Coordinates of C-alpha atoms in Angstrom, one line a residue:
Chain A
X1 CA -46.4 70.7 179.9
X2 CA -43.2 72.6 180.3
X3 CA -43.0 75.8 178.2
X4 CA -40.2 78.2 177.3
X5 CA -39.2 80.2 180.3
X6 CA -37.8 83.7 180.0
X7 CA -36.4 85.9 182.7
X8 CA -36.8 88.5 183.8
X9 CA -40.3 89.3 182.6
X10 CA -39.7 93.1 182.9
X11 CA -36.5 95.1 183.0
X12 CA -35.9 98.8 183.2
X13 CA -32.4 100.0 182.5
X14 CA -30.8 103.4 181.9
X15 CA -29.1 104.4 178.7
X16 CA -25.6 103.0 178.3
X17 CA -26.3 100.2 180.8
X18 CA -26.0 96.5 180.1
X19 CA -28.8 93.9 180.2
X20 CA -28.8 90.2 180.2
X21 CA -31.9 88.3 179.2
X22 CA -32.2 84.6 179.9
X23 CA -34.1 81.8 178.1
X24 CA -34.8 78.3 179.2
X25 CA -36.1 76.2 176.3
X26 CA -38.5 73.4 176.4
X27 CA -36.6 70.3 177.5
X28 CA -35.1 68.3 174.7
X29 CA -35.6 71.1 172.2
X30 CA -32.4 71.6 170.3
X31 CA -33.0 74.9 168.5
X32 CA -33.4 78.4 170.1
X33 CA -34.4 81.6 168.4
X34 CA -34.3 85.2 169.7
X35 CA -36.7 87.9 168.5
X36 CA -37.1 91.6 169.1
X37 CA -40.7 93.0 168.8
X38 CA -41.3 96.8 168.9
X39 CA -44.7 98.2 169.6
X40 CA -47.1 97.4 166.7
X41 CA -44.3 95.6 164.8
X42 CA -43.7 92.0 163.8
X43 CA -41.1 89.9 165.6
X44 CA -37.6 90.7 164.1
X45 CA -35.2 87.8 164.0
X46 CA -32.0 88.4 166.0
X47 CA -30.2 85.1 166.2
X48 CA -30.6 81.4 166.4
X49 CA -28.8 78.4 167.9
X50 CA -28.8 74.7 167.1
X51 CA -27.2 72.3 169.5
X52 CA -25.4 75.2 171.3
X53 CA -23.8 76.5 168.1
X54 CA -24.9 79.7 166.4
X55 CA -27.0 78.9 163.4
X56 CA -28.1 82.2 161.8
X57 CA -27.9 85.8 162.6
X58 CA -30.4 88.6 161.7
X59 CA -30.3 92.3 162.2
X60 CA -28.6 92.1 165.5
X61 CA -26.6 95.2 166.5
X62 CA -22.9 94.6 167.3
X63 CA -23.7 95.7 170.9
X64 CA -25.8 92.5 171.3
X65 CA -24.4 89.1 171.7
X66 CA -25.9 85.8 172.6
X67 CA -24.8 82.3 173.5
X68 CA -26.3 78.9 174.3
X69 CA -24.8 77.0 177.2
X70 CA -24.2 73.3 177.9
X71 CA -27.6 73.0 179.6
X72 CA -29.2 74.5 176.5
X73 CA -30.3 77.7 178.2
X74 CA -29.5 80.8 176.2
X75 CA -28.6 84.4 177.2
X76 CA -28.9 87.6 175.2
X77 CA -26.5 90.2 176.3
X78 CA -27.1 93.8 175.4
X79 CA -24.6 96.5 176.1
X80 CA -24.5 100.3 175.7
X81 CA -28.3 100.3 175.8
X82 CA -30.1 102.9 173.7
X83 CA -33.7 104.2 174.0
X84 CA -34.5 102.4 170.7
X85 CA -33.7 99.0 172.3
X86 CA -36.9 99.3 174.3
X87 CA -39.0 96.4 173.1
X88 CA -40.4 93.0 173.9
X89 CA -37.7 90.3 173.5
X90 CA -38.9 86.8 172.8
X91 CA -37.1 83.5 172.9
X92 CA -38.5 80.5 171.1
X93 CA -37.5 76.9 171.0
X94 CA -38.2 73.9 168.8
X95 CA -37.0 70.5 167.8
X96 CA -35.0 70.8 164.6
X97 CA -37.2 72.0 161.7
X98 CA -40.3 71.7 163.8
X99 CA -42.8 74.3 165.1
X100 CA -41.3 76.9 167.5
X101 CA -42.9 77.7 170.8
X102 CA -42.4 81.1 172.3
X103 CA -41.7 82.2 175.8
X104 CA -43.7 85.0 177.4
X105 CA -41.1 87.5 176.6
X106 CA -39.0 90.1 178.5
X107 CA -40.2 93.6 178.2
X108 CA -37.1 95.9 178.2
X109 CA -37.6 99.6 178.9
X110 CA -34.5 101.8 178.4
X111 CA -34.9 105.2 180.1
Chain B
X1 CA -33.5 88.2 151.9
X2 CA -36.5 86.2 153.0
X3 CA -39.8 87.9 152.5
X4 CA -43.2 87.2 154.0
X5 CA -46.2 89.4 153.0
X6 CA -49.5 89.2 154.8
X7 CA -52.8 90.7 153.7
X8 CA -54.9 92.3 154.7
X9 CA -53.0 94.2 157.4
X10 CA -56.2 94.8 159.3
X11 CA -59.7 93.4 159.2
X12 CA -62.8 94.2 161.1
X13 CA -65.8 91.7 161.0
X14 CA -68.9 90.8 163.0
X15 CA -69.2 87.7 165.0
X16 CA -70.3 84.8 162.9
X17 CA -68.5 86.0 159.8
X18 CA -65.9 83.9 158.0
X19 CA -62.5 85.4 157.3
X20 CA -59.6 84.5 155.1
X21 CA -56.1 85.7 155.8
X22 CA -53.4 85.6 153.2
X23 CA -49.7 85.0 153.3
X24 CA -47.3 85.0 150.4
X25 CA -43.6 84.3 150.7
X26 CA -40.2 84.3 149.1
X27 CA -37.6 82.3 150.9
X28 CA -34.4 80.6 150.2
X29 CA -34.6 76.9 150.9
X30 CA -38.2 76.9 152.1
X31 CA -39.0 74.2 154.7
X32 CA -42.3 75.1 156.3
X33 CA -44.9 77.8 156.8
X34 CA -46.3 78.5 160.2
X35 CA -49.2 80.4 161.5
X36 CA -49.3 82.0 165.0
X37 CA -51.9 83.9 166.9
X38 CA -50.7 86.8 169.1
X39 CA -52.9 88.6 171.6
X40 CA -51.2 90.8 174.2
X41 CA -48.4 88.4 174.8
X42 CA -46.3 85.7 173.1
X43 CA -47.3 84.3 169.7
X44 CA -49.1 81.0 170.2
X45 CA -48.6 78.2 167.6
X46 CA -51.6 77.4 165.3
X47 CA -50.4 75.4 162.3
X48 CA -47.3 74.2 160.5
X49 CA -47.6 73.4 156.8
X50 CA -44.9 71.6 154.9
X51 CA -46.8 70.0 152.0
X52 CA -48.9 71.6 149.3
X53 CA -52.6 71.0 149.2
X54 CA -53.1 69.3 152.5
X55 CA -55.5 71.2 154.7
X56 CA -54.8 71.4 158.4
X57 CA -57.8 72.0 160.6
X58 CA -58.3 72.8 164.2
X59 CA -61.9 73.6 165.2
X60 CA -63.0 76.6 163.3
X61 CA -59.5 77.3 162.0
X62 CA -58.0 75.8 158.9
X63 CA -55.1 76.4 156.7
X64 CA -53.6 75.3 153.4
X65 CA -50.3 75.8 151.6
X66 CA -49.6 76.2 147.9
X67 CA -45.9 75.7 147.3
X68 CA -46.2 76.3 143.6
X69 CA -47.8 79.8 144.0
X70 CA -45.9 80.4 147.3
X71 CA -48.8 81.3 149.5
X72 CA -50.9 80.1 152.3
X73 CA -54.4 81.0 153.6
X74 CA -55.8 80.8 157.1
X75 CA -59.6 80.5 157.3
X76 CA -61.6 81.2 160.4
X77 CA -65.3 80.3 160.2
X78 CA -68.0 81.5 162.6
X79 CA -65.7 84.1 164.1
X80 CA -66.0 84.9 167.8
X81 CA -64.8 88.0 169.7
X82 CA -62.1 85.7 171.2
X83 CA -60.6 85.4 167.8
X84 CA -59.6 89.0 167.9
X85 CA -55.8 89.0 167.7
X86 CA -52.9 89.5 165.4
X87 CA -52.3 86.5 163.1
X88 CA -48.7 86.1 162.1
X89 CA -47.4 84.0 159.3
X90 CA -43.8 82.8 159.4
X91 CA -41.6 80.8 157.1
X92 CA -39.0 78.4 158.3
X93 CA -35.9 78.1 156.2
X94 CA -34.3 74.7 155.8
X95 CA -30.6 73.8 155.4
X96 CA -28.3 74.6 158.3
X97 CA -29.3 78.2 158.9
X98 CA -32.3 78.0 161.1
X99 CA -34.4 81.1 160.8
X100 CA -38.1 81.8 161.2
X101 CA -39.1 85.0 159.3
X102 CA -42.4 86.7 160.2
X103 CA -44.7 88.8 158.2
X104 CA -46.2 91.9 159.6
X105 CA -49.3 90.2 160.7
X106 CA -53.0 90.7 160.1
X107 CA -54.9 92.4 162.9
X108 CA -58.3 90.8 163.2
X109 CA -61.0 92.5 165.2
X110 CA -64.3 90.6 165.7
X111 CA -67.1 92.8 166.9
X112 CA -70.1 91.4 168.8

């Protein structure tokens, strides 16, 4: 069965650079979530979309932005990267109000 | 602010033991509670609980929700080393703001 696809799987960037993370949800899923997970921490909610419209926003820095496109894929854009942005970034998708399935994540390392 | 509290934070048992993991929550417009298992990669879905008192079961794992007392438990019987993982509890908010809030997880270690 198709799963949530994230790309890239690993990304190394320098401080102050920009990164774009991509997420391709499970087909026909209408809700997408983005999470940031630091080492030994629980997933922190960043932002969610329902039917391509932003639904809710968590503790997402102003340097980050996200959108969902007409084909339902979503991108998380991160600018002026800081060392503290190094983390695992997960995307999850679901049908509305149903269980969310997670992608394998993008490991971002800022050096 | 939605809040999910899991206990214990860490648990070490021997193979064959039974464990109970706890999750309590405070959330605006509660819709469902979900349990996930996370090994060294993405959280994998275990259960979604929406109604009180109805046990969900999958093999040696089971879970139940108490919406009056705002908590859920995840039971694992006859634990195996492959059950070693972080178990995450999350609550899904209803309404039009779709957000899944996670607890800090319980790290379960099952020793042979």
